[in-house]
PDB file of C-alpha atoms and ligand atoms in Angstrom:
ATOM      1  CA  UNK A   1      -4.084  45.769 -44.421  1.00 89.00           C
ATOM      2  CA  UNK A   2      -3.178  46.886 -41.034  1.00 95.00           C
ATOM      3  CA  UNK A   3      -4.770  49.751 -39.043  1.00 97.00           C
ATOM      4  CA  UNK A   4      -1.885  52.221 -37.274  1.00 98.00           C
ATOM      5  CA  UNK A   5      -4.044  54.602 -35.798  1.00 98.00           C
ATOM      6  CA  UNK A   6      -8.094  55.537 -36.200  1.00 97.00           C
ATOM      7  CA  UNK A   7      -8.617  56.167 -40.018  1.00 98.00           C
ATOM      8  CA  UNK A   8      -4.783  55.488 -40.706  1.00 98.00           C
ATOM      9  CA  UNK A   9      -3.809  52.157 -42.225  1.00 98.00           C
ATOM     10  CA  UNK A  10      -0.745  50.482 -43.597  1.00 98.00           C
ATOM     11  CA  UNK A  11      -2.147  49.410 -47.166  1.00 97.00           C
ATOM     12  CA  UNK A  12       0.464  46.671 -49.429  1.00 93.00           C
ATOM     13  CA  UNK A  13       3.270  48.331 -47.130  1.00 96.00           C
ATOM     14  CA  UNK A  14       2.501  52.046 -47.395  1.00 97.00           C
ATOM     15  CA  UNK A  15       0.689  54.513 -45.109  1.00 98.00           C
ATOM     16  CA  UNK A  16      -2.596  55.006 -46.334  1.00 98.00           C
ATOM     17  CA  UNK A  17      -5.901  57.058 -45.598  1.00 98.00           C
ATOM     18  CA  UNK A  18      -9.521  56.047 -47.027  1.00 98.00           C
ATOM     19  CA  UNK A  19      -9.875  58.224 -49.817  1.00 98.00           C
ATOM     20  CA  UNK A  20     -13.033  60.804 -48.869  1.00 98.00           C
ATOM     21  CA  UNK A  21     -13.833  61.519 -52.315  1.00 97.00           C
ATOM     22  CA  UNK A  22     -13.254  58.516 -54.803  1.00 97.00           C
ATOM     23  CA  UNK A  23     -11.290  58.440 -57.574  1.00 97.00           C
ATOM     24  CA  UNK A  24      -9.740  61.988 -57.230  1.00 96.00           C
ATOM     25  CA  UNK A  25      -6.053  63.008 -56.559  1.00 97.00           C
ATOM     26  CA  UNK A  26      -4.348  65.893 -54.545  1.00 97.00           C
ATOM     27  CA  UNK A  27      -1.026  65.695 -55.125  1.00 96.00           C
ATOM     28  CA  UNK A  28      -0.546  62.669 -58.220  1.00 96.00           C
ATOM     29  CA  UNK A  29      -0.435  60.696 -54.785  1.00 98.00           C
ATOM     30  CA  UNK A  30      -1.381  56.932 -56.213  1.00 98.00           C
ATOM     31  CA  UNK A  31      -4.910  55.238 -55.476  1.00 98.00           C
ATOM     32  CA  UNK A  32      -4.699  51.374 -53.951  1.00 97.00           C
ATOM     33  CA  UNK A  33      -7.771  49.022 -53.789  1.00 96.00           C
ATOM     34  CA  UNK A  34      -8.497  46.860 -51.335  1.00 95.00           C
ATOM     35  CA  UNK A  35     -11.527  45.138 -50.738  1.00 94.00           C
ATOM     36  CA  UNK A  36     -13.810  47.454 -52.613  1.00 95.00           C
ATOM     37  CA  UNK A  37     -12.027  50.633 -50.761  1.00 97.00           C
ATOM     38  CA  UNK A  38     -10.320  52.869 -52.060  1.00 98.00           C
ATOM     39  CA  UNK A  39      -6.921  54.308 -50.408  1.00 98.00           C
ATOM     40  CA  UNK A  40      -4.570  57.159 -50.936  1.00 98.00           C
ATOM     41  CA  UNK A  41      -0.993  56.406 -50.271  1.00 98.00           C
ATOM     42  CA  UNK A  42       0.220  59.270 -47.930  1.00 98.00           C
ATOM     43  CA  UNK A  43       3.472  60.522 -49.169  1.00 98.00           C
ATOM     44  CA  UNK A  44       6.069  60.362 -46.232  1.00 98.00           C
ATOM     45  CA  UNK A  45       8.416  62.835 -48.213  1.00 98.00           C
ATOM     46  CA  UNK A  46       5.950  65.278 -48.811  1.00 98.00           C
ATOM     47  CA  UNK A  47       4.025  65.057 -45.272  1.00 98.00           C
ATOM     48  CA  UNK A  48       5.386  65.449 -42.029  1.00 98.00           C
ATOM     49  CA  UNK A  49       2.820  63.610 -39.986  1.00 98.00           C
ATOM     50  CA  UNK A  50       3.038  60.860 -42.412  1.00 98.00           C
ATOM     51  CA  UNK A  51       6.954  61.039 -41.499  1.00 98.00           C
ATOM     52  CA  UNK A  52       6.317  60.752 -38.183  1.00 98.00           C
ATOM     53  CA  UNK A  53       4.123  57.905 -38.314  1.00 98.00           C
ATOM     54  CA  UNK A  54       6.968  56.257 -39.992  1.00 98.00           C
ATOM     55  CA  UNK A  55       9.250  57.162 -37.517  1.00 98.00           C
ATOM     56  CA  UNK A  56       7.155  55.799 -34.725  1.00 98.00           C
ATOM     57  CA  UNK A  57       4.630  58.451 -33.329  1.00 98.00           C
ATOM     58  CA  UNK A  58       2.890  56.937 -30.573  1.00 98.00           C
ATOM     59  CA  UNK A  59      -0.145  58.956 -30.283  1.00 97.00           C
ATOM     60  CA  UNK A  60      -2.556  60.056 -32.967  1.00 98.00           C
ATOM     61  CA  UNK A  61      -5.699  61.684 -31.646  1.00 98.00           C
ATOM     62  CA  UNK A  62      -7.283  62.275 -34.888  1.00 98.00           C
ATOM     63  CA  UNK A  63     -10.197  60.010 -35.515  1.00 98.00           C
ATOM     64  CA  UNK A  64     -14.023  60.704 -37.618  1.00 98.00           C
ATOM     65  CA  UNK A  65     -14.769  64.187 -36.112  1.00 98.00           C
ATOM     66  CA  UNK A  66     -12.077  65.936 -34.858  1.00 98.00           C
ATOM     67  CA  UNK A  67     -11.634  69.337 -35.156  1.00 98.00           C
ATOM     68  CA  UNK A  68      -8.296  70.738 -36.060  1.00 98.00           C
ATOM     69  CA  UNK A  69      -6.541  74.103 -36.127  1.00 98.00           C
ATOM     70  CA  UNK A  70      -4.009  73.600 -38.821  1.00 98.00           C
ATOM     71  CA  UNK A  71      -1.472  76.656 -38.970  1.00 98.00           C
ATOM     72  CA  UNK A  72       1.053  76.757 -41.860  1.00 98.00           C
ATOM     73  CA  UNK A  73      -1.483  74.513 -44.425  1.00 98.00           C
ATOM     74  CA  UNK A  74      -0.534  75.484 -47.005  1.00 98.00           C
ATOM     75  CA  UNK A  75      -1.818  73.876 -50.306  1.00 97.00           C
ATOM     76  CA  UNK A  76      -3.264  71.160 -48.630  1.00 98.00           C
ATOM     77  CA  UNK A  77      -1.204  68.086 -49.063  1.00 98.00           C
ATOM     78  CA  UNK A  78      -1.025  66.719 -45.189  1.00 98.00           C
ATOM     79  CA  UNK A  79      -4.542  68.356 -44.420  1.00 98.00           C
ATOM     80  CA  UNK A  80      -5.922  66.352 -47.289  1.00 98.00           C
ATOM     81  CA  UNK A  81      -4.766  63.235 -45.656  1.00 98.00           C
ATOM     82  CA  UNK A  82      -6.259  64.612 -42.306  1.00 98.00           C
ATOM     83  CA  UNK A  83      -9.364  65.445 -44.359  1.00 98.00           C
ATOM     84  CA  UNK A  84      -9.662  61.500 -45.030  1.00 98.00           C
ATOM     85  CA  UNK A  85      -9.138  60.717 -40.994  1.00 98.00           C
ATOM     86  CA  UNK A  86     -11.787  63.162 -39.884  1.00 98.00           C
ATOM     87  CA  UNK A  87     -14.428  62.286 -42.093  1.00 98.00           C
ATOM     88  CA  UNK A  88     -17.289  64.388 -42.943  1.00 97.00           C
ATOM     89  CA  UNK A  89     -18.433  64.821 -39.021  1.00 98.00           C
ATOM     90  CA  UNK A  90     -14.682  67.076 -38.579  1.00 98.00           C
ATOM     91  CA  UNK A  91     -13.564  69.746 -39.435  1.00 98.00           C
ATOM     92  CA  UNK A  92      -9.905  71.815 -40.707  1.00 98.00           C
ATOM     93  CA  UNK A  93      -9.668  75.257 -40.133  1.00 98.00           C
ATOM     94  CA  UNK A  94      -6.452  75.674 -41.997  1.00 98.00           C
ATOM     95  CA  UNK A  95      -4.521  78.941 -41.563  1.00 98.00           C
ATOM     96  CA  UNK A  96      -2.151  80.545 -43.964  1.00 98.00           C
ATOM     97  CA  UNK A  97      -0.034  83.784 -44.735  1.00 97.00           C
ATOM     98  CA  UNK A  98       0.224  83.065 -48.079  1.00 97.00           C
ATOM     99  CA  UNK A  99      -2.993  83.970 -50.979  1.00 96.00           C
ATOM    100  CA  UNK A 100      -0.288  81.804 -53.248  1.00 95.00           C
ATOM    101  CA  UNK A 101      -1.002  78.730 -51.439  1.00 94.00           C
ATOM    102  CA  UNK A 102      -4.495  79.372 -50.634  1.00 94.00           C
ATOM    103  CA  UNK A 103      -5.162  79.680 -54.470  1.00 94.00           C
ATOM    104  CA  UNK A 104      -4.335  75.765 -54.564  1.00 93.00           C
ATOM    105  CA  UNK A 105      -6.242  75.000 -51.394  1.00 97.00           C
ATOM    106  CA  UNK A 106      -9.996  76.468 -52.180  1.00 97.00           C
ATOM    107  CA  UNK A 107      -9.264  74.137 -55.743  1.00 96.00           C
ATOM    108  CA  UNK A 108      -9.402  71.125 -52.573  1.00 96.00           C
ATOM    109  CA  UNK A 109     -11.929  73.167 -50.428  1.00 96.00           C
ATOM    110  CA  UNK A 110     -14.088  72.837 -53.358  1.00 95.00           C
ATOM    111  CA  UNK A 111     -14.909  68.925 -53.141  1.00 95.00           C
ATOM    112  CA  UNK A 112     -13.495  68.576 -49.302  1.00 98.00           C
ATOM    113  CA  UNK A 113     -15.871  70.800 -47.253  1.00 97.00           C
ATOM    114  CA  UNK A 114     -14.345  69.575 -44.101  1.00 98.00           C
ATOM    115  CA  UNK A 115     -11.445  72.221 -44.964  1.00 98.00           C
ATOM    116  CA  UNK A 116     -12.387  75.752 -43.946  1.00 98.00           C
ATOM    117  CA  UNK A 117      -9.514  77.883 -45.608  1.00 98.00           C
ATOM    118  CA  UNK A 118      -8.274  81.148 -43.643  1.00 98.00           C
ATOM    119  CA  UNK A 119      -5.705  83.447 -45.030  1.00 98.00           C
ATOM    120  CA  UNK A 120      -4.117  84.769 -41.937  1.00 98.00           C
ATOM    121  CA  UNK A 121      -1.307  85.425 -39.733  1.00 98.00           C
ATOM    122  CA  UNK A 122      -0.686  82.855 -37.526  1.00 98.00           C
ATOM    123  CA  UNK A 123       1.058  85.471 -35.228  1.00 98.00           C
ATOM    124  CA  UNK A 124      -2.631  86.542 -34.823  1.00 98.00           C
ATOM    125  CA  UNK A 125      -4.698  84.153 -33.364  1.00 98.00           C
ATOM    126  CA  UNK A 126      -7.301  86.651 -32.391  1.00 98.00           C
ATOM    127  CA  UNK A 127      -7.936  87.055 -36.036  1.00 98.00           C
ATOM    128  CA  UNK A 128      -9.426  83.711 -36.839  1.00 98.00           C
ATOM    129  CA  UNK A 129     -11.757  83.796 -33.909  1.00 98.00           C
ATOM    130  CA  UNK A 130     -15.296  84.226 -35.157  1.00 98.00           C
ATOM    131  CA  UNK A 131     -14.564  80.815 -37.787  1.00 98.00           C
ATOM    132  CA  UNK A 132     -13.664  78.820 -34.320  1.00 98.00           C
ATOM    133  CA  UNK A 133     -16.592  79.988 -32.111  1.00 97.00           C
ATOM    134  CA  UNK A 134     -18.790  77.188 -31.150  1.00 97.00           C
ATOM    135  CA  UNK A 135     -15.683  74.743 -31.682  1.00 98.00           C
ATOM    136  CA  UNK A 136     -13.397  72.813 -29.041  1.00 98.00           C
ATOM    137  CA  UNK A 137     -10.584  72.069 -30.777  1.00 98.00           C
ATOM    138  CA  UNK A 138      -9.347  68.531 -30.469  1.00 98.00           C
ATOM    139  CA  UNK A 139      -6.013  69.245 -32.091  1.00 98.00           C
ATOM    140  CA  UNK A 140      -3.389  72.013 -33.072  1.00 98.00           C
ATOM    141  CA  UNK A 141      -1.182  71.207 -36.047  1.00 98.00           C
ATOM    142  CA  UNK A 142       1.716  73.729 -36.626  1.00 98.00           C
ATOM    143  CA  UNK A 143       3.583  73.620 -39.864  1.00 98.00           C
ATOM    144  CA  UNK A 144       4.435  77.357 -40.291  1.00 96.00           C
ATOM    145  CA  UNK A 145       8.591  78.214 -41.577  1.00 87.00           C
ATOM    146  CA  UNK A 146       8.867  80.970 -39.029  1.00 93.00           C
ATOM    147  CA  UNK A 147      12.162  82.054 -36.914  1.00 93.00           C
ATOM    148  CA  UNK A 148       9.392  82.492 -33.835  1.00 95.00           C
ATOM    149  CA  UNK A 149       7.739  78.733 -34.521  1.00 95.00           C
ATOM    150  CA  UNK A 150       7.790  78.078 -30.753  1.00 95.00           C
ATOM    151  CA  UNK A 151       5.913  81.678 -29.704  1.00 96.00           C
ATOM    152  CA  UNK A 152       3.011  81.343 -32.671  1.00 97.00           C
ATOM    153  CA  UNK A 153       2.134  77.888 -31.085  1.00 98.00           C
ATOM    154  CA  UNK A 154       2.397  79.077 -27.413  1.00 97.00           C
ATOM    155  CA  UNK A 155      -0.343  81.771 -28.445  1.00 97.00           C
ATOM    156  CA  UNK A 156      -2.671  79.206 -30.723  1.00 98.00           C
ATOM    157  CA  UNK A 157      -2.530  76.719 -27.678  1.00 98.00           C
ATOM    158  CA  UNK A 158      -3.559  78.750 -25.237  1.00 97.00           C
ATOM    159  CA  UNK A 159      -6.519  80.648 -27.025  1.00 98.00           C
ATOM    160  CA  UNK A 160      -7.567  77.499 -28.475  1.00 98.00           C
ATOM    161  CA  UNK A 161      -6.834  74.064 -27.288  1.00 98.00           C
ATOM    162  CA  UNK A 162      -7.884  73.163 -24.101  1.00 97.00           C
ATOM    163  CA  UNK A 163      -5.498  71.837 -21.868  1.00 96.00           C
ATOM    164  CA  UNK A 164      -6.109  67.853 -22.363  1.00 96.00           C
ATOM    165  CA  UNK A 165      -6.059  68.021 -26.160  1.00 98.00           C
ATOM    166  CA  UNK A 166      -2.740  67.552 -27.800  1.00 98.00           C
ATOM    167  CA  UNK A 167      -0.588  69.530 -30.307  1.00 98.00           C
ATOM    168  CA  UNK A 168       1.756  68.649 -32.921  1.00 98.00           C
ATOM    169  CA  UNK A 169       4.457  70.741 -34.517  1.00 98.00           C
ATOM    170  CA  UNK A 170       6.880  70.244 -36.667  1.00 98.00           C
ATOM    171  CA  UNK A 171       9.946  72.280 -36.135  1.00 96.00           C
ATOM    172  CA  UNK A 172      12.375  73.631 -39.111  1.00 94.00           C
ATOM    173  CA  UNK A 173      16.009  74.336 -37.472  1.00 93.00           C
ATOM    174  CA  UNK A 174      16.754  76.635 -40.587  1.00 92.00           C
ATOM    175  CA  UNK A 175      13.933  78.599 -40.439  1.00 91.00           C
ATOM    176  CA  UNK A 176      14.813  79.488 -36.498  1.00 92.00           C
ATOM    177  CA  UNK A 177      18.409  80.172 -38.084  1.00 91.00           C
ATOM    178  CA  UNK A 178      20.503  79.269 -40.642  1.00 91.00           C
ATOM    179  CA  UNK A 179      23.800  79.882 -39.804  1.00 94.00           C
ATOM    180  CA  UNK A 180      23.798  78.573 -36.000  1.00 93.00           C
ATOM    181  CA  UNK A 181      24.090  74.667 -35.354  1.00 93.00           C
ATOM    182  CA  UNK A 182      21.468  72.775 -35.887  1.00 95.00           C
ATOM    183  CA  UNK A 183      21.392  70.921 -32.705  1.00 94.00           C
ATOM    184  CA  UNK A 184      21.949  73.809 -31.094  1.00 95.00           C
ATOM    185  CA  UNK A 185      18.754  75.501 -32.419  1.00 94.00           C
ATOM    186  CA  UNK A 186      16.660  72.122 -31.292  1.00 95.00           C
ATOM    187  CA  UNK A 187      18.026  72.376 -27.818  1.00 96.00           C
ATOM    188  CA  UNK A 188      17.071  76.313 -27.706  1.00 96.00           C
ATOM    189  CA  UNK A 189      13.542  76.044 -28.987  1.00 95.00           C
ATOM    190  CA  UNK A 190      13.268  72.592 -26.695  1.00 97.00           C
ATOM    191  CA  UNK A 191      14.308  74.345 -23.717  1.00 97.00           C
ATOM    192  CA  UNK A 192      11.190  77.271 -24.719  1.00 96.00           C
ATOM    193  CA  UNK A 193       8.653  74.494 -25.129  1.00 97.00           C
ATOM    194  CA  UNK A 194       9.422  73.096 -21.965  1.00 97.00           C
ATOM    195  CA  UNK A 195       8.243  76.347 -20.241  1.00 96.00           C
ATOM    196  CA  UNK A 196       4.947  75.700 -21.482  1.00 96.00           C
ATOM    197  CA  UNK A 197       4.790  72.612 -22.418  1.00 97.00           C
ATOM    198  CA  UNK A 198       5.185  68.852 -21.600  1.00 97.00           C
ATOM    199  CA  UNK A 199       6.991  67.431 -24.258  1.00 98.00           C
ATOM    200  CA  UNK A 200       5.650  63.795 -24.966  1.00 98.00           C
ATOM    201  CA  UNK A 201       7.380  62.591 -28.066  1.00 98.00           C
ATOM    202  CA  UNK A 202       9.825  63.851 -30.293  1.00 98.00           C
ATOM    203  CA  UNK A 203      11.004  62.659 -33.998  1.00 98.00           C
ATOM    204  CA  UNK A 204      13.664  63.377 -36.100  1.00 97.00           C
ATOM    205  CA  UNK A 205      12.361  63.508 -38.931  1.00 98.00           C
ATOM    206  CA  UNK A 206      15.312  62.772 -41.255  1.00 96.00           C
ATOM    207  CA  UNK A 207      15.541  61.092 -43.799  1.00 97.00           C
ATOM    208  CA  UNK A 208      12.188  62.497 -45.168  1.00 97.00           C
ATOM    209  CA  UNK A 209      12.651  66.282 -43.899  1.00 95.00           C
ATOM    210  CA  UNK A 210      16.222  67.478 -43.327  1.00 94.00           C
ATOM    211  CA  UNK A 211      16.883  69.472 -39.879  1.00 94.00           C
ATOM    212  CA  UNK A 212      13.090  69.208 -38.886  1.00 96.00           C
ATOM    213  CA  UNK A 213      12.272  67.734 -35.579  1.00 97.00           C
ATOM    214  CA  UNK A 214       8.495  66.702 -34.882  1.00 98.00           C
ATOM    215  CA  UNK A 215       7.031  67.188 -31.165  1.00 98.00           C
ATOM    216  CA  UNK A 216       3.929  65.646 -29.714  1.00 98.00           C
ATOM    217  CA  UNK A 217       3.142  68.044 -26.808  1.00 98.00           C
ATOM    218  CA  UNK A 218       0.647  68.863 -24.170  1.00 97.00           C
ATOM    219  CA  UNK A 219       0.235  71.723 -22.050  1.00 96.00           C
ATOM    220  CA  UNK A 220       1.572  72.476 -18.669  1.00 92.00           C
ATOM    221  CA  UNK A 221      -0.962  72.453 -15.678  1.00 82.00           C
TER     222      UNK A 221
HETATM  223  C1  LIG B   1       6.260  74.016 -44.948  1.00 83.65           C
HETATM  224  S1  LIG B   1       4.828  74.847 -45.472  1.00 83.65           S
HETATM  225  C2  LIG B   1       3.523  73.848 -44.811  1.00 83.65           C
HETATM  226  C3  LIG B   1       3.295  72.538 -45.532  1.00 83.65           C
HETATM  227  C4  LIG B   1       1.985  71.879 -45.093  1.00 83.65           C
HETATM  228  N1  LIG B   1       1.906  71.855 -43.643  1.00 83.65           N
HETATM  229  C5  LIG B   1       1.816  70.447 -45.574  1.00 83.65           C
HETATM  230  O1  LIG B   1       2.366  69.528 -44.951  1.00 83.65           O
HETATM  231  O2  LIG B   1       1.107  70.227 -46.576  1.00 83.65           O
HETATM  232  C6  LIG B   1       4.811  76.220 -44.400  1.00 83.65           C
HETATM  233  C7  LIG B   1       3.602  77.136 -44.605  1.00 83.65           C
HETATM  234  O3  LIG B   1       3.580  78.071 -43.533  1.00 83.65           O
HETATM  235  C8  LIG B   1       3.008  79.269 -44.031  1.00 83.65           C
HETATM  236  N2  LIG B   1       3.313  80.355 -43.078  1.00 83.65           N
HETATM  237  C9  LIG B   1       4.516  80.923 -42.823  1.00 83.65           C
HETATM  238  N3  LIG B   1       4.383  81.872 -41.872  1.00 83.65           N
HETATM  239  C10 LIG B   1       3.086  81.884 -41.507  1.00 83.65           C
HETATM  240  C11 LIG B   1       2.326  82.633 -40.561  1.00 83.65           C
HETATM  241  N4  LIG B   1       2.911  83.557 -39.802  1.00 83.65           N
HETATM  242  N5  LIG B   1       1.002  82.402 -40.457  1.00 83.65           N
HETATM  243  C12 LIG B   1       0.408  81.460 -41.240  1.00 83.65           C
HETATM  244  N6  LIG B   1       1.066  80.718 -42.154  1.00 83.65           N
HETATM  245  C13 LIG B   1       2.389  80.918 -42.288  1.00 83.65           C
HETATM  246  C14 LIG B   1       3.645  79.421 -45.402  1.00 83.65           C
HETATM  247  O4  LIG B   1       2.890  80.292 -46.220  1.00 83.65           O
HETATM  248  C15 LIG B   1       3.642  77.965 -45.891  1.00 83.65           C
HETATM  249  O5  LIG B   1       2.506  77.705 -46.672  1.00 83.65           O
END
C-alpha cells in the first residue's frame, strides 16, 4: 500500500479510499482488504478527481475534516470517495439542480452524514447560505455540465472560499459548446479563469473523460 495524498492510497495498484462505512457499496465499486482495513477502489472512469490523481494532480487539500462545497454532485459517486477522505470530523455540502439525482444521493446521505444534500441552482449561491453559516470552506469542487461553468465558480469562490483555500473544477468543452473546437473552447474559458484566477495545474483528463480538462486553481489577490 502506498499513501498519494491524506486519506488517498494506492491499494494492489488501484486508487483507493478507507471505506467509512464497512462492507457497503455506492456504485458496485469493489472492496480490497488489507491489513484488517477495508478499501474502496475509486473508479477513475467514473470520477474525475480520481482521474486526475491518475493523471498526476499535485495538490490534494482534502484531509479528516475538511469542509467542501461540492456543486454539480450529483448521485454521489466522487463525493462518496471524498466522504471516505474527510472522515466523520468534515463535512459535503453537495449542491444539485437535479431532484433526479438527489433521489439517489439522500439513499447515501442516509448512512454518510458527512453529506449534507442541497437541491439548488448553482447559479445561486446566495441560496445555499444559511446550510454554510458557521463554515470556512476548505475546498470548492465544481462538477456542474453548464455552458457558463467558468461564471457559476467565479460566484461560489468568491462568496465562499476564502482566498488561500483551493478550488477544483472540472471543465466539459461540450457543454460550453458543441459545435466549436474543442481546444478552442479550453483556451476561451482558460483565458476567463485567468481574470480571476491563478491557474495552478491543469489535466487532461482523457482517456477517462473525453474533452474535459481538470484545473487546480486559486484566487487572484
Ligand atoms: C457530470 S454530473 C456530476 C457528476 C459528479 N460530480 C460525480 O463525479 O459523481 C453534473 C451534475 O451537474 C448538475 N448541474 C447542472 N447544472 C447545475 C446547476 N446550475 N446547479 C447545480 N447543479 C447543476 C447536474 O444535475 C448533474 O448532476
Amino acid at each position: 500500500m502506498k499513501k498519494l495524498f491524506e486519506e488517498i492510497f494506492e491499494v494492489h495498484g488501484k486508487i483507493c479510499t478507507q471505506n467509512l462505512i464497512p462492507g457497503k457499496r455506492i456504485y458496485g465499486e469493489k472492496l480490497v482488504q488489507e491489513k484488517g482495513i477495508e478499501y474502496r477502489e475509486w473508479d477513475l472512469f467514473r470520477s474525475k478527481l480520481a482521474g486526475a490523481i491518475q493523471k498526476g494532480l499535485q495538490q490534494c487539500p482534502l484531509q479528516k475534516g475538511s469542509v467542501v462545497l461540492y456543486l454539480g454532485i450529483s448521485e454521489g459517486t466522487t463525493a462518496s470517495h471524498i466522504s471516505d477522505i474527510i472522515g466523520e470530523t468534515g463535512i459535503i455540502f453537495g449542491v444539485d439542480l437535479s431532484q433526479q439525482t438527489m433521489k439517489k444521493l439522500l439513499t447515501i446521505c442516509e448512512s454518510r452524514t458527512n453529506i449534507v444534500p442541497i437541491l439548488a441552482d448553482a447559479n445561486q449561491p446566495e441560496k445555499y447560505q444559511e446550510y454554510l453559516e458557521g463554515f470556512t470552506v476548505d475546498l470548492v469542487y465544481m462538477d456542474v455540465s453548464q455552458k457558463n461553468q467558468v461564471e457559476i465558480l467565479a460566484k461560489n469562490v468568491e462568496k465562499y472560499l476564502p482566498k488561500d483555500k483551493l478550488a477544483f473544477l472540472c471543465l466539459k468543452a461540450k457543454s460550453i459548446s458543441s459545435t466549436e473546437d474543442v481546444n478552442k473552447v479550453f483556451e476561451t474559458a482558460e483565458k476567463q479563469l485567468k481574470e480571476k484566477f491563478n491557474i495552478l495545474q491543469t489535466l487532461d483528463l482523457n482517456p477517462f473523460d473525453k474533452d474535459h480538462r481538470f484545473y487546480a486553481l486559486k484566487q487572484k489577490g
